Coordinates of C-alpha atoms and ligand atoms in Angstrom, one line a residue:
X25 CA 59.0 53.2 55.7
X26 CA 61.6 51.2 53.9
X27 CA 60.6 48.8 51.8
X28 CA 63.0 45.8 51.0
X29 CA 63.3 45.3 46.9
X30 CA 65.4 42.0 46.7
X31 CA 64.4 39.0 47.5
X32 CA 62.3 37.2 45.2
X33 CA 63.7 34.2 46.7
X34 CA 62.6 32.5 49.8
X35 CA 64.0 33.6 53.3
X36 CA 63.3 32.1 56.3
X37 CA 61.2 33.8 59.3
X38 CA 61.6 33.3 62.9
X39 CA 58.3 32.3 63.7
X40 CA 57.6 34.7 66.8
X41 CA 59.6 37.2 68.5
X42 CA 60.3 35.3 71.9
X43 CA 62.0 32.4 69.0
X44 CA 64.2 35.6 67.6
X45 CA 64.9 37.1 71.3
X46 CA 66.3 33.4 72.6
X47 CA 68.6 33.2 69.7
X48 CA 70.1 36.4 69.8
X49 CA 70.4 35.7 73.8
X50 CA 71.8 32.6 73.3
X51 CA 74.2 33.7 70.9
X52 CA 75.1 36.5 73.4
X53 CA 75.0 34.0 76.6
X54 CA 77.6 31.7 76.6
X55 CA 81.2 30.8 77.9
X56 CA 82.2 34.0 77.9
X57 CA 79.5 35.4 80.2
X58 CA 79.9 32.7 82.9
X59 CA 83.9 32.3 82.8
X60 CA 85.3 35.5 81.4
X61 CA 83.6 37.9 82.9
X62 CA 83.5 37.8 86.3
X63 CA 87.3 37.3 86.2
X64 CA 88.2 40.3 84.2
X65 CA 86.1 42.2 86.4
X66 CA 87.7 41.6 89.9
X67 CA 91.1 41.7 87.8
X68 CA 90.2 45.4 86.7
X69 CA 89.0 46.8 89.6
X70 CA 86.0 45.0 91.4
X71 CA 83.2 46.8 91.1
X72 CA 84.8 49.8 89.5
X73 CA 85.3 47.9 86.6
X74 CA 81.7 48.5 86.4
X75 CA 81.7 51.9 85.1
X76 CA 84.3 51.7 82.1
X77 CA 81.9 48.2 81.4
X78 CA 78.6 49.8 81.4
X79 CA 80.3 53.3 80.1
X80 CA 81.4 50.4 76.8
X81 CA 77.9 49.1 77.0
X82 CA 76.3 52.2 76.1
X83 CA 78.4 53.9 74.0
X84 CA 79.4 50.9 72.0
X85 CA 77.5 47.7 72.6
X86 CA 74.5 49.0 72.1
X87 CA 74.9 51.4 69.2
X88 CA 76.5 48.9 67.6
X89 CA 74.1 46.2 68.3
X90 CA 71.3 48.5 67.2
X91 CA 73.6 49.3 63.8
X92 CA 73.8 45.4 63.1
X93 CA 70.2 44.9 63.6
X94 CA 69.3 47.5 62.2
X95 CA 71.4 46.3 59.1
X96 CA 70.6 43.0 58.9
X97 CA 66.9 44.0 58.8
X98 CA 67.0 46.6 56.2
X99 CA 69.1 45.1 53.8
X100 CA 67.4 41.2 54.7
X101 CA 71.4 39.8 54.2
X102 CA 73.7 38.7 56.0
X103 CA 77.0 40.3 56.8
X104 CA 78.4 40.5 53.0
X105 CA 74.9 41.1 51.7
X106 CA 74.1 44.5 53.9
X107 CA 78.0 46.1 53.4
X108 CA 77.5 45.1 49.5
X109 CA 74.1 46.7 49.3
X110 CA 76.0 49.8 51.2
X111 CA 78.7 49.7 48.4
X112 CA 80.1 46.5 46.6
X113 CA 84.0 47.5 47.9
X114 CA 82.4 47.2 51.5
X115 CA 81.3 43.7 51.3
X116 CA 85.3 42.1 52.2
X117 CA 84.3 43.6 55.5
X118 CA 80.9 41.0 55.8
X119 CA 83.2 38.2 54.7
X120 CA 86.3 39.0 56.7
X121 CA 83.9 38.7 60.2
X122 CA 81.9 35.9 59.2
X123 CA 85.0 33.7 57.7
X124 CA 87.3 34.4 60.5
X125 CA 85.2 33.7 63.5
X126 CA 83.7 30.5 61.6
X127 CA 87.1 29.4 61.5
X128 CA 89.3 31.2 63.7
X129 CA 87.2 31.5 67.5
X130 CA 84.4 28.4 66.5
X131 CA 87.4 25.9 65.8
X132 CA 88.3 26.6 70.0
X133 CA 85.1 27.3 71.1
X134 CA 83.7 24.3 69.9
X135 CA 87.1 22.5 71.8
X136 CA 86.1 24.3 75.0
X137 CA 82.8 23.1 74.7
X138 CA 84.4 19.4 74.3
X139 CA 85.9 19.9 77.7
X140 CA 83.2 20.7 79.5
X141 CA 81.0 17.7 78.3
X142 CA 84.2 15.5 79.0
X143 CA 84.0 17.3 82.5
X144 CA 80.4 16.7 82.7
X145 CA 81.4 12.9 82.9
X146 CA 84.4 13.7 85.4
X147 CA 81.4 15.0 87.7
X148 CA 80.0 11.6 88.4
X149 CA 82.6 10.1 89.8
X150 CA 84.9 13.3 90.1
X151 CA 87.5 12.1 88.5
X152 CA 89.5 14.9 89.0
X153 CA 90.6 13.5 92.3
X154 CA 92.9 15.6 94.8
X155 CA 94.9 17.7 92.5
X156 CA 92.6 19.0 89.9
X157 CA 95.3 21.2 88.5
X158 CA 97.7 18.9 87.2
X159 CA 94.5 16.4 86.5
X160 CA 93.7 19.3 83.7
X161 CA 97.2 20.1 82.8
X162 CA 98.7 17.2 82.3
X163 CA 96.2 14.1 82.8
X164 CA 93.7 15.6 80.9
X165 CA 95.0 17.9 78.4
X166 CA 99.1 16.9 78.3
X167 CA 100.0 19.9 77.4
X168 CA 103.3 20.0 75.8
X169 CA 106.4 21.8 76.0
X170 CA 104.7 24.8 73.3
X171 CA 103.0 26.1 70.8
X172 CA 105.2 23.9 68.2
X173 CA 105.5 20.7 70.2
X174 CA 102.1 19.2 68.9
X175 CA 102.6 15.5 70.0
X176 CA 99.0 13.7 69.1
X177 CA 95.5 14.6 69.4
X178 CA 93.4 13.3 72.8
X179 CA 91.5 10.9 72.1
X180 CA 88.4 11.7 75.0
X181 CA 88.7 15.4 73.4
X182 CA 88.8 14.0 70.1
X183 CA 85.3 12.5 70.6
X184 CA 83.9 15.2 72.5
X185 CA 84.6 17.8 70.1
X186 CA 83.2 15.3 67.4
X187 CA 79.9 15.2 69.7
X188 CA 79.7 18.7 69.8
X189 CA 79.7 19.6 66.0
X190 CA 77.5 16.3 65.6
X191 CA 74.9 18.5 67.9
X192 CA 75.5 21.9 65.8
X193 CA 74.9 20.2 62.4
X194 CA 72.3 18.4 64.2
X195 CA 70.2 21.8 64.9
X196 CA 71.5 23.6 62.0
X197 CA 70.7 21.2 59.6
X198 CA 67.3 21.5 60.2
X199 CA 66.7 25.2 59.6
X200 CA 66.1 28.1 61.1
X201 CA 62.5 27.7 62.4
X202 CA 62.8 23.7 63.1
X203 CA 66.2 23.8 64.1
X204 CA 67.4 27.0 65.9
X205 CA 64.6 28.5 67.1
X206 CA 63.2 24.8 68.7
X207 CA 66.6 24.4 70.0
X208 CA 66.5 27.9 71.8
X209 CA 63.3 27.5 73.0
X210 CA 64.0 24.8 75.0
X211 CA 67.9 25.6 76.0
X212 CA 67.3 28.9 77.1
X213 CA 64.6 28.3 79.8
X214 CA 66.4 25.8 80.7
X215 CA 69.7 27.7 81.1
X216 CA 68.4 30.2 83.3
X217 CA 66.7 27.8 85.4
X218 CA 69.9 26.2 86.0
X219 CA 71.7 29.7 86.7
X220 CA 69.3 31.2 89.1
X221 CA 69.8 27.5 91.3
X222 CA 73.2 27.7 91.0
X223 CA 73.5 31.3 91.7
X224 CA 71.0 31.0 94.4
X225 CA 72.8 27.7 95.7
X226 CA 76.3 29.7 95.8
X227 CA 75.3 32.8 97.6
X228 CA 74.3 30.3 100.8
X229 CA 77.9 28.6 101.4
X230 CA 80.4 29.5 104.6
X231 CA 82.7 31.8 102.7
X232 CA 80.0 33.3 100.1
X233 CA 80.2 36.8 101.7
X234 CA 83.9 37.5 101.7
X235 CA 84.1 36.5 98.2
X236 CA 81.4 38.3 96.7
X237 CA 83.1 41.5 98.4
X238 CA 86.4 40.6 96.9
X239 CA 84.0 40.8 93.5
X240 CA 82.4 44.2 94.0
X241 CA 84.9 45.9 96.4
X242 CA 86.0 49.1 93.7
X243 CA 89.7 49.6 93.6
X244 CA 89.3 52.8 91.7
X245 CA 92.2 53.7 91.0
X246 CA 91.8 51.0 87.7
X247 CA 89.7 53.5 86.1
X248 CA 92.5 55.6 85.0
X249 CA 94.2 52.8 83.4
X250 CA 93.4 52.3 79.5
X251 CA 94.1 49.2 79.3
X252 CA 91.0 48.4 81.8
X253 CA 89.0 50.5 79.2
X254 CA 90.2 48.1 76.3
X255 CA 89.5 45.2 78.3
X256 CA 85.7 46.6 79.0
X257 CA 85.3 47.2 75.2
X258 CA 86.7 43.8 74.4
X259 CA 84.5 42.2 77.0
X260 CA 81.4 44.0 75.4
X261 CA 81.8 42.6 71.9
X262 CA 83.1 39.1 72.7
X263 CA 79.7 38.9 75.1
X264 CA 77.4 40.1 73.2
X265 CA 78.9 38.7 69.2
X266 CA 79.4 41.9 67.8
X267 CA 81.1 42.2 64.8
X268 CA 80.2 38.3 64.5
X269 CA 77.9 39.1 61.5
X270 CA 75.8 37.0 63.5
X271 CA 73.2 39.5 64.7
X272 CA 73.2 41.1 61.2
X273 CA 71.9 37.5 59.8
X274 CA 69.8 37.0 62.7
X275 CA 68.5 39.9 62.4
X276 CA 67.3 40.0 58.4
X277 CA 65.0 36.9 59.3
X278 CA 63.0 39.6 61.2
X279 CA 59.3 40.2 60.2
X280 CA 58.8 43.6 58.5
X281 CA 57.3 45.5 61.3
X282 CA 59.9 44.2 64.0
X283 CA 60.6 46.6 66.8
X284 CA 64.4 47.1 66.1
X285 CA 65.3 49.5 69.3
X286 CA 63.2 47.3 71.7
X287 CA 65.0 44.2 70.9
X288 CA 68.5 45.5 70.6
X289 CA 67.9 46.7 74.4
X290 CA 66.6 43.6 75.9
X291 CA 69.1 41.7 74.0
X292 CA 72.3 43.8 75.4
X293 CA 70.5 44.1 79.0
X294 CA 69.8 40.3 79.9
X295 CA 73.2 39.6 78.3
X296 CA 74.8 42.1 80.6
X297 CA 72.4 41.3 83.5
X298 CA 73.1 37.6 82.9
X299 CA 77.1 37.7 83.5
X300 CA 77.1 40.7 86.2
X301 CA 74.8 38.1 87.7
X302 CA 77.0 35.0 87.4
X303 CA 79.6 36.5 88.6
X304 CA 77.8 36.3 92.5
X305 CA 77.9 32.5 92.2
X306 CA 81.6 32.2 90.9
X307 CA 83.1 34.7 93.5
X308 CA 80.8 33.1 96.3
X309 CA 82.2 29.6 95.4
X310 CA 85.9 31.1 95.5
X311 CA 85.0 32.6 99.2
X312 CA 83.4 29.2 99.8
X313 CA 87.1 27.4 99.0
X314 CA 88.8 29.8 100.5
X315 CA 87.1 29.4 103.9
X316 CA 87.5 26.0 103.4
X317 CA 90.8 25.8 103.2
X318 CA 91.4 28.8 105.5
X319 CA 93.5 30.9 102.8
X320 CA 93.2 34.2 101.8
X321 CA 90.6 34.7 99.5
X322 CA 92.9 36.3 96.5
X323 CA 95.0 33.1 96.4
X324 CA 91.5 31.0 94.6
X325 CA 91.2 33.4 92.2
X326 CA 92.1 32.3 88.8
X327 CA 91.2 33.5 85.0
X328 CA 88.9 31.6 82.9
X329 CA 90.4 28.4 82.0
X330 CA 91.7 28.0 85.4
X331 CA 88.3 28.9 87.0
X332 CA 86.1 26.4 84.9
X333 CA 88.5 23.3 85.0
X334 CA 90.4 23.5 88.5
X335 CA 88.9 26.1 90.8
X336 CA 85.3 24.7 89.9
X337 CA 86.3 21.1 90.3
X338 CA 87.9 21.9 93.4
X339 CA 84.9 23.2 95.3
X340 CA 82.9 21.0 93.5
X341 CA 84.6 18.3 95.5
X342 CA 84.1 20.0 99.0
X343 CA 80.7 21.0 98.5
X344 CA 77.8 18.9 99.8
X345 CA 76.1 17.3 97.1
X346 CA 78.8 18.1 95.2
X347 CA 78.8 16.1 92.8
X348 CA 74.9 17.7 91.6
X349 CA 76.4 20.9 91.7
X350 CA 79.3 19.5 89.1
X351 CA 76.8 18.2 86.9
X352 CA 74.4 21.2 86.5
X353 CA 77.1 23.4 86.3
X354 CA 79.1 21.7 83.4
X355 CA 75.9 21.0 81.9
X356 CA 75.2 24.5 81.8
X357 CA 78.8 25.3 80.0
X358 CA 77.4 23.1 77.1
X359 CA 74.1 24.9 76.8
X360 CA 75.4 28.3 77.2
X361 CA 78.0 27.5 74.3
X362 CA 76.1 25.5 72.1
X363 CA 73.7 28.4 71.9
X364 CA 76.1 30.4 70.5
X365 CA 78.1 28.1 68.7
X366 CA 74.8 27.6 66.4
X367 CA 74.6 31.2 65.3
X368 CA 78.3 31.2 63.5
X369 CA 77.6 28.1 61.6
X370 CA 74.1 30.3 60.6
X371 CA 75.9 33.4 59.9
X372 CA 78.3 31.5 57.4
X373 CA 75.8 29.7 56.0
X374 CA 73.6 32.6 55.7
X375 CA 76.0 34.2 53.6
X376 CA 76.8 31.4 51.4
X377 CA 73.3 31.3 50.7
X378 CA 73.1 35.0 49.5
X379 CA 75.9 35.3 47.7
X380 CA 76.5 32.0 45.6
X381 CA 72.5 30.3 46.6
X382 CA 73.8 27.5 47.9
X383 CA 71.7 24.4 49.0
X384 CA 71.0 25.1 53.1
X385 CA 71.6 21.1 54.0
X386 CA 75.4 20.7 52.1
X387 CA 76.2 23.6 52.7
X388 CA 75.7 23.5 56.6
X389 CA 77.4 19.6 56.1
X390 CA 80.6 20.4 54.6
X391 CA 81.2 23.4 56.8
X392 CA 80.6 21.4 60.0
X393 CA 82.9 19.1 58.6
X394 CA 85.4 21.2 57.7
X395 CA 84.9 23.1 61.3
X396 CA 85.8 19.5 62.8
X397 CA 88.8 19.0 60.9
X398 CA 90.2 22.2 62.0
X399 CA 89.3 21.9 66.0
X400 CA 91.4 18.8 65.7
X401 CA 94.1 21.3 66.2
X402 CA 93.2 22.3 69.4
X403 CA 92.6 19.1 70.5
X404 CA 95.9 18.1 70.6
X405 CA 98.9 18.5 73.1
X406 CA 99.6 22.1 72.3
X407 CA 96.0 22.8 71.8
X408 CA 96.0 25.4 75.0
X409 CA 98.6 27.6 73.1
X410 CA 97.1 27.4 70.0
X411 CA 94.0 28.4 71.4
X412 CA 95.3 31.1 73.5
X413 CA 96.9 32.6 70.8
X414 CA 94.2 32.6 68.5
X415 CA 91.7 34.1 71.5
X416 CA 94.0 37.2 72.1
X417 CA 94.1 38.2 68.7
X418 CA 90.6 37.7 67.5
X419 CA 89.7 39.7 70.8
X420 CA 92.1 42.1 70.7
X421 CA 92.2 43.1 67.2
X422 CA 89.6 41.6 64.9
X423 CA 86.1 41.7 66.7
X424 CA 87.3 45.7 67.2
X425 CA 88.9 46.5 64.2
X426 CA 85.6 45.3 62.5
X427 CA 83.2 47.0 65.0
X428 CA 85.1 50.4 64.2
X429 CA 84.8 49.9 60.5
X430 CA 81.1 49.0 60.8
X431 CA 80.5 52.4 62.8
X432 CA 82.7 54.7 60.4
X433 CA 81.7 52.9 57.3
X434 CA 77.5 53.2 58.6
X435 CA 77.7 56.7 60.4
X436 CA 80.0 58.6 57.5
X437 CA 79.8 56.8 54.6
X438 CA 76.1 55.8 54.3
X439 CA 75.2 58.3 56.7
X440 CA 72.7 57.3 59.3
X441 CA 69.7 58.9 58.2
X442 CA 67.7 56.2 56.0
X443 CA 69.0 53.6 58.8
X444 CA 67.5 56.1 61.7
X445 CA 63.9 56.4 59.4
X446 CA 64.0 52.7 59.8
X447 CA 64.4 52.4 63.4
X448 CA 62.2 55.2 63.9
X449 CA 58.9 53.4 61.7
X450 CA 58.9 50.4 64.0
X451 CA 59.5 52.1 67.6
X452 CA 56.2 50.8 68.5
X453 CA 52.9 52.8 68.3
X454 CA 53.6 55.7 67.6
X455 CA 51.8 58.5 69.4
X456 CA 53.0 61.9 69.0
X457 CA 53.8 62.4 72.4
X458 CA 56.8 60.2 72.2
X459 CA 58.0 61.5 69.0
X460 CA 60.3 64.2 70.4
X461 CA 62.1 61.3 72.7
X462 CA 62.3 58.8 70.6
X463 CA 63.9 61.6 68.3
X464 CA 66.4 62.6 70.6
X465 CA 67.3 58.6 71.3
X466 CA 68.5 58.0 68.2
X467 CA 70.2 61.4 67.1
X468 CA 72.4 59.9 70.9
X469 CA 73.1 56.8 68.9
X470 CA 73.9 58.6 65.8
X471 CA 76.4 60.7 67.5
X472 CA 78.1 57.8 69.7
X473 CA 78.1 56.0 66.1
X474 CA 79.9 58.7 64.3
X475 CA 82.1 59.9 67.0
X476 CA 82.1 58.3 70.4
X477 CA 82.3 54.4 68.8
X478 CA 85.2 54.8 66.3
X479 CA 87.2 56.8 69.0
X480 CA 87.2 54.3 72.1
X481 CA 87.8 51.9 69.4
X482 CA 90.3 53.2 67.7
X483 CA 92.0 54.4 71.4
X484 CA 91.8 50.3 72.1
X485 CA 92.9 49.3 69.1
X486 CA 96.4 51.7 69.3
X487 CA 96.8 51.1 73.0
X488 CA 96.9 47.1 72.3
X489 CA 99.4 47.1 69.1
X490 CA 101.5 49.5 72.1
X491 CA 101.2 46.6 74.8
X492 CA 101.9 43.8 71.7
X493 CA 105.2 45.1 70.8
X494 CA 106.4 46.4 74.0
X495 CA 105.9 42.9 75.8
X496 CA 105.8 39.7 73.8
X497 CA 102.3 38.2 74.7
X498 CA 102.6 36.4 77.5
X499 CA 106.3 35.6 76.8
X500 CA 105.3 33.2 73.7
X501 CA 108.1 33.5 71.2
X502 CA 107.8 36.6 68.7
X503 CA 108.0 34.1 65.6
X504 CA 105.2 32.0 66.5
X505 CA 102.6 35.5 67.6
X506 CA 103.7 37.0 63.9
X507 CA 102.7 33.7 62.2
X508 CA 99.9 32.8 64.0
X509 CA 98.2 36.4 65.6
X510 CA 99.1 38.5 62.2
X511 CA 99.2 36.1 59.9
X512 CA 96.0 34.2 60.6
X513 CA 94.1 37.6 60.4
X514 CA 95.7 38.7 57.1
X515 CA 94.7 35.2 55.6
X516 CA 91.4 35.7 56.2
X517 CA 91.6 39.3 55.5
X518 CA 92.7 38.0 51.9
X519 CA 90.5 35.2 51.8
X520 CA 87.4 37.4 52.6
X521 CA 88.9 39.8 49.9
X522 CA 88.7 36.9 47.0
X523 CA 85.5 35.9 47.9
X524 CA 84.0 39.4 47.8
X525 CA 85.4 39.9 44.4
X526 CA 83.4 36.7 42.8
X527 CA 80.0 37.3 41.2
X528 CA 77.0 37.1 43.0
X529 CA 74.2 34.2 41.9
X530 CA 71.9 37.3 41.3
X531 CA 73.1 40.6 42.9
X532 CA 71.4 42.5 45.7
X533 CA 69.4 45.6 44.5
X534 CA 71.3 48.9 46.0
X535 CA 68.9 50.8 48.4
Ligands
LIG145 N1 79.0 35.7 72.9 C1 79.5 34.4 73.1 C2 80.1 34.3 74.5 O1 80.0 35.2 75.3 C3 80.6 34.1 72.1 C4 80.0 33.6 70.9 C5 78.8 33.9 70.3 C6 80.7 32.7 69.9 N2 78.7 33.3 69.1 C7 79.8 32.5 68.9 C8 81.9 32.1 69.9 C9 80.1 31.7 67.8 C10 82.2 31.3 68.8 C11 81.3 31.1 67.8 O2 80.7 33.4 74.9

C-alpha cells in the first residue's frame, strides 16, 4: 500500500462517503445533464447516439475519472499538486485546468444560473407571456447586434448573478465538511426528488409518446460520422468535470482506505443514468407542445439555451398546473448548477492552498469576487456571444486537450503501475477469488489509458481544428473567434505557466 509522505499540514476530510459521493455527483449533475444532453442526443442520431456515448463512457470517462481519482488520492493535492509530485514541468497542466475553467466556463455558468433564478420568478406570474422567444431575446436578455456591440449590463441579471456567487461563497466559505458536504447533503436528495416528479409528471402528458420516440428512434446512419464521436467525447467530459481538476481535489480529501474503483463507477453511472434519464421528461414535454399545437414534432425541438428559456416556458404555459411545474423545474436548474459551481471555486482554492498556503476564508473571498466581476461580462447585451464563444472552445479544445495530456502524461510517463497498486489495495476485501478479475479490470483501464484514451482524443481534437477552419464557427467573424477562442486559451495557458514556475510554500515530497 502507498503511503502519503507530505502533508504535515492539516487537510480536510469528507466526513463519510455518501458526503464525498453527493459532491462528486453534484459536481457531475448539473446544467449540462438536464439541457445539453438530451439535445445533442436526438441531434446525433436518437438512440444511436447511444453507442458512440456509452462507447466514450467507457473508454474515456471512466478511465479517466478513475485516473483523476486515483490521482488526487495518492498524491492528497489538488490538480498542480499531483502533476508536480509526477514531475515539477507537469504541474502548468494542474494550473492551466483549474485557472481556465475558474475563470473561463464558471464566469457563464454562474450567468446561466442567474437566468434560471430570474426565471424561477418569471414562473409565478409567467411573465414570459405569448411569445417567450423574443421575451428571452430581446425583453430579457437585449441581445445586441454582436459579439462587440456590448451596450450595458441587465440590471435583473446583474443581481441574479450577484445572488448566485453570494450562495457559492456562502457554502464555500465555510469549508469542506460544514460547507460543501452539508450543502450536498441536502441539494442532492432534493434534486432527485424533484427529477423523478418531473420526469414522472412528463411521461403522462397527450403528446409524451411521440416525443420520447423522436428521442430514442436510432438514425444509424450518424454513427459513421466523426463528428457525432467528438460530440459524444465532449459530452462525456463536460458532464461528468473531467479535466476540471475538480475530481482530483475532491478526491485527495478521501480517507486512506477509500474504495477508488467503486466510487469512480457509481459516480460516472448515476451521472450518466441521470441525463439519459432526463432526457424522457424533456422530449415528452416537446411531444406534449407539439400535440398541442398540432405541429410536427421536429419543429419544438431546440438546443440548450433555446430548450430551457423558450421551449420550457412555452409548455410551461399550456400545461395544467403549470405554473408548479415552472417553479420546480427552474428551481431544479439552480440546484443542479450550484452543485457544481461549488466544486471549481474548491478546486482553485484547493490549489491555492497547496501551493502558496493560503488562508481558506480570503482566499475563497477574493476569488468569488473576482469571479463576479468577470460574469459581469456575460451579463451584458452581448453576453449570449460571449458566452457561446467561450463554451465552444473550452468544450472543444481545452477540457480534451487536457484529458489527453492527463492519460499520456499518467499511462507513459509515470507509467501506471504504482497508480494500479493503489487502486488495487483498496478494491474492497480482498479474497483471492477476485484477485484474477480485479486484475484483469484494471490492466483494461491501463490499456484504454495508454492507447484507446489519447487516440479518440486526439482523433476529436484534429477532426474539430478541421471543422474550425473550414467553417467559421457559426458564421461569427474570424477576428473575434482568434481573439477570443485562441487567445483566451493561450492566456491562461501562459498564466498557468507563470504560476507553476513560482516556489512552492513548502514543496510536495516526490513519490
Ligand atoms: N458537470 C457539470 C455539468 O454537467 C459542469 C460543471 C461541473 C461545471 N463543475 C463545474 C461548470 C464548475 C462550471 C464550473 O453541467
Amino acid at each position: 500500500m502507498q503511503h502519503d509522505n507530505t502533508s504535515a499540514t492539516y487537510r480536510p476530510q469528507w466526513r463519510t462517503g455518501v458526503g464525498f459521493l453527493f459532491a462528486a455527483i453534484g459536481s457531475a449533475v448539473g446544467l449540462g445533464n438536464i439541457w445539453r444532453f438530451p439535445y445533442i442526443a436526438y441531434k446525433n442520431g436518437g438512440g444511436a447516439f447511444l453507442i458512440p456515448y456509452l462507447v466514450a463512457l467507457v473508454t474515456a470517462g471512466i478511465p479517466i475519472l478513475v485516473l483523476e481519482f486515483a490521482l488526487g488520492h495518492q498524491k492528497k493535492g489538488s490538480a498542480p499538486k499531483a502533476f508536480s509530485m509526477i514531475n515539477r514541468k507537469y504541474e502548468w497542466l494542474g494550473w492551466w485546468s483549474v485557472i481556465f475553467i475558474m475563470f473561463g466556463i464558471m464566469a457563464y455558468y454562474t450567468v446561466v444560473i442567474g437566468w434560471c433564478f430570474n426565471y424561477l420568478c418569471f414562473s409565478f406570474a409567467q411573465s414570459w407571456g405569448n411569445d417567450p422567444n423574443s421575451f428571452f431575446f430581446d425583453s430579457f436578455l437585449h441581445t445586441s447586434s454582436g459579439v462587440w456591440d456590448i451596450q450595458g449590463m441587465n440590471p435583473m441579471i446583474l443581481t441574479a448573478v450577484a445572488l448566485i456567487w453570494f450562495i457559492n461563497w456562502a457554502i464555500t466559505f465555510q469549508g469542506l465538511e460544514k460547507g460543501i458536504e452539508r450543502a450536498v447533503k441536502f441539494m442532492m436528495p432534493v434534486l432527485f426528488i424533484i427529477t423523478a416528479i418531473i420526469v414522472i409528471w412528463s411521461l403522462f402528458l397527450d403528446g409524451a409518446g411521440s416525443g420520447i420516440k423522436l428521442y430514442l428512434t436510432p438514425d444509424f446512419s450518424k454513427i459513421t460520422n466523426v463528428d457525432v464521436w467528438v460530440a459524444a467525447y465532449g459530452q462525456i467530459f463536460f458532464s461528468l468535470s473531467l479535466g476540471f481538476g475538480i475530481m482530483i481535489a475532491y478526491a485527495s480529501y478521501l480517507p486512506q482506505n477509500a474504495n477508488i474503483f467503486k466510487n469512480s463507477i457509481i459516480v460516472a453511472c448515476t451521472n450518466s443514468f441521470y441525463e439519459i434519464f432526463a432526457g424522457f421528461g424533456v422530449f415528452a414535454v416537446l411531444g406534449y407542445m407539439a400535440f398541442k399545437q398540432s405541429v410536427p414534432i421536429q419543429e419544438t425541438v431546440t438546443s440548450g439555451i433555446g430548450l430551457a428559456f423558450v421551449a420550457y416556458p412555452k409548455a410551461i404555459s399550456m400545461l395544467p398546473f403549470g405554473t408548479v411545474f415552472g417553479i420546480l423545474f427552474f428551481f431544479l436548474l439552480c440546484i443542479a448548477g450550484i452543485s457544481s459551481s461549488i466544486s471549481i471555486i474548491e478546486a482553485f482554492s484547493a490549489a491555492l492552498n497547496d501551493k502558496f498556503g493560503l488562508q481558506r476564508n480570503k482566499m475563497i473571498t477574493l476569488l468569488c469576487g473576482f469571479g463576479f466581476l468577470e460574469s459581469m461580462l456575460f451579463t451584458t447585451h452581448a453576453g449570449l456571444f460571449w458566452l457561446d464563444i467561450v463554451d465552444h472552445f473550452i468544450n472543444h479544445y481545452g477540457l480534451i486537450t487536457v484529458g489527453l495530456l492527463e492519460a499520456v502524461i499518467v499511462g507513459w510517463i509515470y507509467k501506471t503501475d504504482t497508480l494500479k497498486a493503489h487502486i488495487l489495495s483498496r478494491m474492497g476485501a480482498s479474497g483471492t477469488q477476485y484477485k484474477f478479475f480485479r486484475q484483469t479490470i484494471l490492466r483494461v483501464w491501463e490499456f484504454c489509458i495508454r492507447y484507446i484514451t489519447p487516440a479518440a482524443l486526439g482523433i476529436a481534437l484534429i477532426n474539430s481544428l478541421i471543422t474550425e477552419f473550414s467553417e467559421s464557427y457559426e458564421g461569427y467573424p474570424v477576428s473575434g473567434i482568434i481573439i477570443l477562442g485562441v487567445g483566451w486559451l493561450l492566456v491562461t495557458h501562459g498564466a498557468a505557466v507563470v504560476v507553476s514556475g513560482l516556489a512552492w510554500k513548502k514543496p510536495p515530497g516526490n513519490e
